[in-house]
Amino acid sequence: MRNRKIIILFSLLALLASGLVSSASAQTKTPPKAKDKPLPNLILNTIDGQKWSLYENRGRVVLLNFWATWCAPCRAEVPYLVRLASKYKASGLEVVGIAIDSENTGQINNFIEEFKVDYPILLTVPGSVLSQQKAVPMSLLVDEKGVLAKKYVGAIKESVFEKDIKGLLSKKSVEKKVSRISKTGKLSKQDKENERRK
């Protein structure tokens, strides 16, 4: 029963992502507002055997990057994903790589070492819908509420990722401040200091 639920969740996520695979060229799309529902939970094992869950990362902006060791554009994209992960982690960004060729753990480990990847690398279940995703790299940018904010197919410029990430982190920061004001009726010392610096 549990395996069946996981397969259904994988299928839903894959169907959501498959809408992008209409062309081989790099593109970004903003989903329509009617789909502002949180994504289904995604639970996969990391390369070192830990469980990773999308639901457990609510409150953070998550960039899910589907890639493969044989994918040349992925090799071009990973170095700046590493930079973005490092630069924005403290601000609330979680970059996660999803290796679709998870049966090649030796090659994946070599890739991680070569590119100094320090964000989580998840393994798809061989034969699952996610492992059959051939349009790589493909990325999903998920906001802090678990809602899909942007979908990308193909290698995307670092500046595009960064702009979209900063936009979501900024929105998250504003919402947090509004929440604090509504609870206390006034700005905190930290919020006043941040306003003064702007």
PDB file of C-alpha atoms in Angstrom:
ATOM      1  CA  MET A   1       0.000   0.000   0.000  1.00  0.00           C
ATOM      2  CA  ARG A   2       2.780   2.420   0.931  1.00  0.00           C
ATOM      3  CA  ASN A   3       4.677   1.642  -2.300  1.00  0.00           C
ATOM      4  CA  ARG A   4       1.500   2.246  -4.283  1.00  0.00           C
ATOM      5  CA  LYS A   5       1.065   5.682  -2.647  1.00  0.00           C
ATOM      6  CA  ILE A   6       4.685   6.572  -3.451  1.00  0.00           C
ATOM      7  CA  ILE A   7       4.223   5.496  -7.092  1.00  0.00           C
ATOM      8  CA  ILE A   8       1.057   7.618  -7.340  1.00  0.00           C
ATOM      9  CA  LEU A   9       2.895  10.641  -5.905  1.00  0.00           C
ATOM     10  CA  PHE A  10       5.780  10.118  -8.352  1.00  0.00           C
ATOM     11  CA  SER A  11       3.258   9.917 -11.185  1.00  0.00           C
ATOM     12  CA  LEU A  12       1.556  13.164 -10.132  1.00  0.00           C
ATOM     13  CA  LEU A  13       4.864  15.002  -9.923  1.00  0.00           C
ATOM     14  CA  ALA A  14       5.963  13.621 -13.285  1.00  0.00           C
ATOM     15  CA  LEU A  15       2.666  14.614 -14.916  1.00  0.00           C
ATOM     16  CA  LEU A  16       3.064  18.105 -13.518  1.00  0.00           C
ATOM     17  CA  ALA A  17       6.556  18.319 -14.941  1.00  0.00           C
ATOM     18  CA  SER A  18       5.700  16.664 -18.276  1.00  0.00           C
ATOM     19  CA  GLY A  19       3.752  19.701 -19.423  1.00  0.00           C
ATOM     20  CA  LEU A  20       7.096  21.320 -20.045  1.00  0.00           C
ATOM     21  CA  VAL A  21       8.530  18.731 -22.335  1.00  0.00           C
ATOM     22  CA  SER A  22       7.066  20.241 -25.474  1.00  0.00           C
ATOM     23  CA  SER A  23      10.363  21.421 -26.930  1.00  0.00           C
ATOM     24  CA  ALA A  24      14.028  20.705 -26.512  1.00  0.00           C
ATOM     25  CA  SER A  25      15.010  24.367 -26.194  1.00  0.00           C
ATOM     26  CA  ALA A  26      15.568  26.009 -22.826  1.00  0.00           C
ATOM     27  CA  GLN A  27      12.508  27.802 -21.522  1.00  0.00           C
ATOM     28  CA  THR A  28      10.882  29.002 -18.335  1.00  0.00           C
ATOM     29  CA  LYS A  29       7.195  29.089 -17.594  1.00  0.00           C
ATOM     30  CA  THR A  30       5.103  30.455 -14.788  1.00  0.00           C
ATOM     31  CA  PRO A  31       2.204  28.130 -13.963  1.00  0.00           C
ATOM     32  CA  PRO A  32      -1.322  29.561 -14.100  1.00  0.00           C
ATOM     33  CA  LYS A  33      -2.742  30.908 -10.838  1.00  0.00           C
ATOM     34  CA  ALA A  34      -5.476  28.252 -10.824  1.00  0.00           C
ATOM     35  CA  LYS A  35      -2.820  25.689  -9.981  1.00  0.00           C
ATOM     36  CA  ASP A  36      -1.699  27.410  -6.777  1.00  0.00           C
ATOM     37  CA  LYS A  37      -1.958  24.182  -4.811  1.00  0.00           C
ATOM     38  CA  PRO A  38       0.999  22.618  -3.024  1.00  0.00           C
ATOM     39  CA  LEU A  39       2.768  19.876  -4.947  1.00  0.00           C
ATOM     40  CA  PRO A  40       2.266  16.324  -3.726  1.00  0.00           C
ATOM     41  CA  ASN A  41       4.898  15.185  -1.289  1.00  0.00           C
ATOM     42  CA  LEU A  42       8.053  13.775  -2.795  1.00  0.00           C
ATOM     43  CA  ILE A  43      10.012  11.326  -0.658  1.00  0.00           C
ATOM     44  CA  LEU A  44      13.252   9.909  -2.040  1.00  0.00           C
ATOM     45  CA  ASN A  45      16.487   8.534  -0.653  1.00  0.00           C
ATOM     46  CA  THR A  46      19.627  10.634  -0.823  1.00  0.00           C
ATOM     47  CA  ILE A  47      22.774   9.075  -2.282  1.00  0.00           C
ATOM     48  CA  ASP A  48      23.981   8.438   1.284  1.00  0.00           C
ATOM     49  CA  GLY A  49      20.794   6.571   2.248  1.00  0.00           C
ATOM     50  CA  GLN A  50      18.902   9.302   4.147  1.00  0.00           C
ATOM     51  CA  LYS A  51      15.233  10.111   3.469  1.00  0.00           C
ATOM     52  CA  TRP A  52      14.452  13.501   1.890  1.00  0.00           C
ATOM     53  CA  SER A  53      10.902  14.886   1.866  1.00  0.00           C
ATOM     54  CA  LEU A  54       9.486  17.907   0.063  1.00  0.00           C
ATOM     55  CA  TYR A  55       6.942  18.414   2.880  1.00  0.00           C
ATOM     56  CA  GLU A  56       9.723  18.611   5.472  1.00  0.00           C
ATOM     57  CA  ASN A  57      11.144  21.583   3.535  1.00  0.00           C
ATOM     58  CA  ARG A  58       7.997  23.716   3.786  1.00  0.00           C
ATOM     59  CA  GLY A  59       9.034  27.214   4.823  1.00  0.00           C
ATOM     60  CA  ARG A  60      12.028  27.071   2.452  1.00  0.00           C
ATOM     61  CA  VAL A  61      12.261  27.883  -1.256  1.00  0.00           C
ATOM     62  CA  VAL A  62      13.219  24.621  -3.007  1.00  0.00           C
ATOM     63  CA  LEU A  63      14.876  24.230  -6.399  1.00  0.00           C
ATOM     64  CA  LEU A  64      14.481  20.628  -7.625  1.00  0.00           C
ATOM     65  CA  ASN A  65      16.940  19.928 -10.440  1.00  0.00           C
ATOM     66  CA  PHE A  66      16.485  16.746 -12.502  1.00  0.00           C
ATOM     67  CA  TRP A  67      19.797  15.705 -14.064  1.00  0.00           C
ATOM     68  CA  ALA A  68      21.858  12.744 -15.281  1.00  0.00           C
ATOM     69  CA  THR A  69      25.569  11.935 -15.387  1.00  0.00           C
ATOM     70  CA  TRP A  70      25.411  11.539 -19.206  1.00  0.00           C
ATOM     71  CA  CYS A  71      23.807  14.983 -19.715  1.00  0.00           C
ATOM     72  CA  ALA A  72      26.249  17.621 -21.064  1.00  0.00           C
ATOM     73  CA  PRO A  73      23.981  20.634 -20.291  1.00  0.00           C
ATOM     74  CA  CYS A  74      23.670  19.320 -16.704  1.00  0.00           C
ATOM     75  CA  ARG A  75      27.457  19.480 -16.377  1.00  0.00           C
ATOM     76  CA  ALA A  76      27.304  23.132 -17.457  1.00  0.00           C
ATOM     77  CA  GLU A  77      24.485  23.956 -15.020  1.00  0.00           C
ATOM     78  CA  VAL A  78      25.690  22.247 -11.827  1.00  0.00           C
ATOM     79  CA  PRO A  79      28.594  24.625 -10.990  1.00  0.00           C
ATOM     80  CA  TYR A  80      26.263  27.595 -10.644  1.00  0.00           C
ATOM     81  CA  LEU A  81      23.651  25.545  -8.793  1.00  0.00           C
ATOM     82  CA  VAL A  82      26.429  24.848  -6.280  1.00  0.00           C
ATOM     83  CA  ARG A  83      27.125  28.612  -6.079  1.00  0.00           C
ATOM     84  CA  LEU A  84      23.443  29.506  -5.668  1.00  0.00           C
ATOM     85  CA  ALA A  85      22.944  26.813  -3.010  1.00  0.00           C
ATOM     86  CA  SER A  86      25.849  28.208  -1.009  1.00  0.00           C
ATOM     87  CA  LYS A  87      24.920  31.866  -1.514  1.00  0.00           C
ATOM     88  CA  TYR A  88      21.230  31.601  -0.554  1.00  0.00           C
ATOM     89  CA  LYS A  89      21.065  28.655   1.877  1.00  0.00           C
ATOM     90  CA  ALA A  90      21.076  30.943   4.920  1.00  0.00           C
ATOM     91  CA  SER A  91      18.260  32.993   3.338  1.00  0.00           C
ATOM     92  CA  GLY A  92      16.037  29.927   3.012  1.00  0.00           C
ATOM     93  CA  LEU A  93      16.951  28.218  -0.289  1.00  0.00           C
ATOM     94  CA  GLU A  94      17.273  24.446  -0.603  1.00  0.00           C
ATOM     95  CA  VAL A  95      18.779  23.204  -3.887  1.00  0.00           C
ATOM     96  CA  VAL A  96      18.207  19.494  -4.491  1.00  0.00           C
ATOM     97  CA  GLY A  97      19.510  17.360  -7.351  1.00  0.00           C
ATOM     98  CA  ILE A  98      17.424  14.398  -8.545  1.00  0.00           C
ATOM     99  CA  ALA A  99      19.569  11.904 -10.465  1.00  0.00           C
ATOM    100  CA  ILE A 100      17.445  10.067 -13.023  1.00  0.00           C
ATOM    101  CA  ASP A 101      20.214   7.525 -13.703  1.00  0.00           C
ATOM    102  CA  SER A 102      20.270   6.344 -10.096  1.00  0.00           C
ATOM    103  CA  GLU A 103      21.470   2.844 -10.949  1.00  0.00           C
ATOM    104  CA  ASN A 104      24.907   4.393 -11.660  1.00  0.00           C
ATOM    105  CA  THR A 105      25.780   5.382  -8.078  1.00  0.00           C
ATOM    106  CA  GLY A 106      29.524   5.137  -8.774  1.00  0.00           C
ATOM    107  CA  GLN A 107      29.252   7.682 -11.609  1.00  0.00           C
ATOM    108  CA  ILE A 108      26.969   9.878  -9.507  1.00  0.00           C
ATOM    109  CA  ASN A 109      29.509   9.905  -6.660  1.00  0.00           C
ATOM    110  CA  ASN A 110      32.278  10.789  -9.147  1.00  0.00           C
ATOM    111  CA  PHE A 111      30.092  13.620 -10.476  1.00  0.00           C
ATOM    112  CA  ILE A 112      29.440  14.913  -6.942  1.00  0.00           C
ATOM    113  CA  GLU A 113      33.153  14.868  -6.183  1.00  0.00           C
ATOM    114  CA  GLU A 114      34.183  16.455  -9.496  1.00  0.00           C
ATOM    115  CA  PHE A 115      31.727  19.355  -9.150  1.00  0.00           C
ATOM    116  CA  LYS A 116      31.988  19.654  -5.341  1.00  0.00           C
ATOM    117  CA  VAL A 117      28.209  19.288  -5.002  1.00  0.00           C
ATOM    118  CA  ASP A 118      27.282  19.924  -1.375  1.00  0.00           C
ATOM    119  CA  TYR A 119      23.494  19.968  -1.709  1.00  0.00           C
ATOM    120  CA  PRO A 120      21.361  16.793  -1.402  1.00  0.00           C
ATOM    121  CA  ILE A 121      21.377  14.391  -4.350  1.00  0.00           C
ATOM    122  CA  LEU A 122      18.285  12.193  -4.494  1.00  0.00           C
ATOM    123  CA  LEU A 123      17.995   8.866  -6.299  1.00  0.00           C
ATOM    124  CA  THR A 124      14.960   7.947  -8.375  1.00  0.00           C
ATOM    125  CA  VAL A 125      13.547   4.449  -8.102  1.00  0.00           C
ATOM    126  CA  PRO A 126      14.747   2.474 -11.162  1.00  0.00           C
ATOM    127  CA  GLY A 127      11.826   1.889 -13.522  1.00  0.00           C
ATOM    128  CA  SER A 128       9.681   4.607 -11.899  1.00  0.00           C
ATOM    129  CA  VAL A 129       8.097   7.460 -13.845  1.00  0.00           C
ATOM    130  CA  LEU A 130      10.711   9.876 -12.461  1.00  0.00           C
ATOM    131  CA  SER A 131      13.585   7.705 -13.687  1.00  0.00           C
ATOM    132  CA  GLN A 132      12.119   7.814 -17.204  1.00  0.00           C
ATOM    133  CA  GLN A 133      12.304  11.632 -17.370  1.00  0.00           C
ATOM    134  CA  LYS A 134      14.542  12.232 -20.416  1.00  0.00           C
ATOM    135  CA  ALA A 135      14.258  16.014 -20.782  1.00  0.00           C
ATOM    136  CA  VAL A 136      17.186  16.978 -18.595  1.00  0.00           C
ATOM    137  CA  PRO A 137      18.182  19.256 -17.134  1.00  0.00           C
ATOM    138  CA  MET A 138      14.736  20.171 -15.906  1.00  0.00           C
ATOM    139  CA  SER A 139      14.079  22.183 -12.762  1.00  0.00           C
ATOM    140  CA  LEU A 140      11.086  23.020 -10.587  1.00  0.00           C
ATOM    141  CA  LEU A 141      11.194  26.086  -8.335  1.00  0.00           C
ATOM    142  CA  VAL A 142       8.868  25.609  -5.361  1.00  0.00           C
ATOM    143  CA  ASP A 143       7.891  28.410  -2.987  1.00  0.00           C
ATOM    144  CA  GLU A 144       7.865  28.191   0.808  1.00  0.00           C
ATOM    145  CA  LYS A 145       4.249  26.964   0.809  1.00  0.00           C
ATOM    146  CA  GLY A 146       5.096  24.033  -1.464  1.00  0.00           C
ATOM    147  CA  VAL A 147       3.485  25.628  -4.545  1.00  0.00           C
ATOM    148  CA  LEU A 148       5.212  25.346  -7.927  1.00  0.00           C
ATOM    149  CA  ALA A 149       6.395  28.850  -8.844  1.00  0.00           C
ATOM    150  CA  LYS A 150       8.427  28.174 -12.029  1.00  0.00           C
ATOM    151  CA  LYS A 151       9.307  25.270 -14.300  1.00  0.00           C
ATOM    152  CA  TYR A 152      12.392  25.197 -16.493  1.00  0.00           C
ATOM    153  CA  VAL A 153      13.393  22.873 -19.336  1.00  0.00           C
ATOM    154  CA  GLY A 154      16.951  22.790 -20.613  1.00  0.00           C
ATOM    155  CA  ALA A 155      20.014  24.550 -19.282  1.00  0.00           C
ATOM    156  CA  ILE A 156      19.015  27.874 -17.730  1.00  0.00           C
ATOM    157  CA  LYS A 157      21.295  30.869 -17.206  1.00  0.00           C
ATOM    158  CA  GLU A 158      22.486  31.450 -13.669  1.00  0.00           C
ATOM    159  CA  SER A 159      21.082  35.001 -13.753  1.00  0.00           C
ATOM    160  CA  VAL A 160      17.568  33.679 -14.535  1.00  0.00           C
ATOM    161  CA  PHE A 161      17.659  31.203 -11.643  1.00  0.00           C
ATOM    162  CA  GLU A 162      19.056  33.857  -9.308  1.00  0.00           C
ATOM    163  CA  LYS A 163      16.418  36.459 -10.242  1.00  0.00           C
ATOM    164  CA  ASP A 164      13.571  33.990  -9.654  1.00  0.00           C
ATOM    165  CA  ILE A 165      15.087  32.682  -6.409  1.00  0.00           C
ATOM    166  CA  LYS A 166      15.631  36.202  -5.066  1.00  0.00           C
ATOM    167  CA  GLY A 167      12.039  37.102  -5.960  1.00  0.00           C
ATOM    168  CA  LEU A 168      10.661  34.171  -3.943  1.00  0.00           C
ATOM    169  CA  LEU A 169      13.027  34.761  -1.020  1.00  0.00           C
ATOM    170  CA  SER A 170      12.058  38.442  -0.983  1.00  0.00           C
ATOM    171  CA  LYS A 171       8.352  37.536  -1.029  1.00  0.00           C
ATOM    172  CA  LYS A 172       8.946  35.065   1.803  1.00  0.00           C
ATOM    173  CA  SER A 173      10.749  37.756   3.820  1.00  0.00           C
ATOM    174  CA  VAL A 174       7.919  40.274   3.302  1.00  0.00           C
ATOM    175  CA  GLU A 175       5.271  37.709   4.305  1.00  0.00           C
ATOM    176  CA  LYS A 176       7.242  36.845   7.443  1.00  0.00           C
ATOM    177  CA  LYS A 177       7.493  40.540   8.382  1.00  0.00           C
ATOM    178  CA  VAL A 178       3.756  41.116   7.781  1.00  0.00           C
ATOM    179  CA  SER A 179       3.001  38.093   9.955  1.00  0.00           C
ATOM    180  CA  ARG A 180       5.176  39.492  12.779  1.00  0.00           C
ATOM    181  CA  ILE A 181       3.544  42.944  12.500  1.00  0.00           C
ATOM    182  CA  SER A 182       0.044  41.451  12.580  1.00  0.00           C
ATOM    183  CA  LYS A 183       0.921  39.525  15.741  1.00  0.00           C
ATOM    184  CA  THR A 184       2.605  42.385  17.604  1.00  0.00           C
ATOM    185  CA  GLY A 185       1.113  45.459  15.918  1.00  0.00           C
ATOM    186  CA  LYS A 186       4.567  46.975  15.314  1.00  0.00           C
ATOM    187  CA  LEU A 187       7.903  46.425  13.574  1.00  0.00           C
ATOM    188  CA  SER A 188      10.594  44.518  15.446  1.00  0.00           C
ATOM    189  CA  LYS A 189      14.004  46.133  16.067  1.00  0.00           C
ATOM    190  CA  GLN A 190      15.483  43.884  13.337  1.00  0.00           C
ATOM    191  CA  ASP A 191      12.787  44.878  10.820  1.00  0.00           C
ATOM    192  CA  LYS A 192      13.353  48.586  11.608  1.00  0.00           C
ATOM    193  CA  GLU A 193      17.095  48.111  11.080  1.00  0.00           C
ATOM    194  CA  ASN A 194      16.486  46.319   7.773  1.00  0.00           C
ATOM    195  CA  GLU A 195      14.137  49.108   6.621  1.00  0.00           C
ATOM    196  CA  ARG A 196      16.739  51.739   7.571  1.00  0.00           C
ATOM    197  CA  ARG A 197      19.410  49.953   5.458  1.00  0.00           C
ATOM    198  CA  LYS A 198      17.198  49.958   2.351  1.00  0.00           C
TER     199      LYS A 198
END
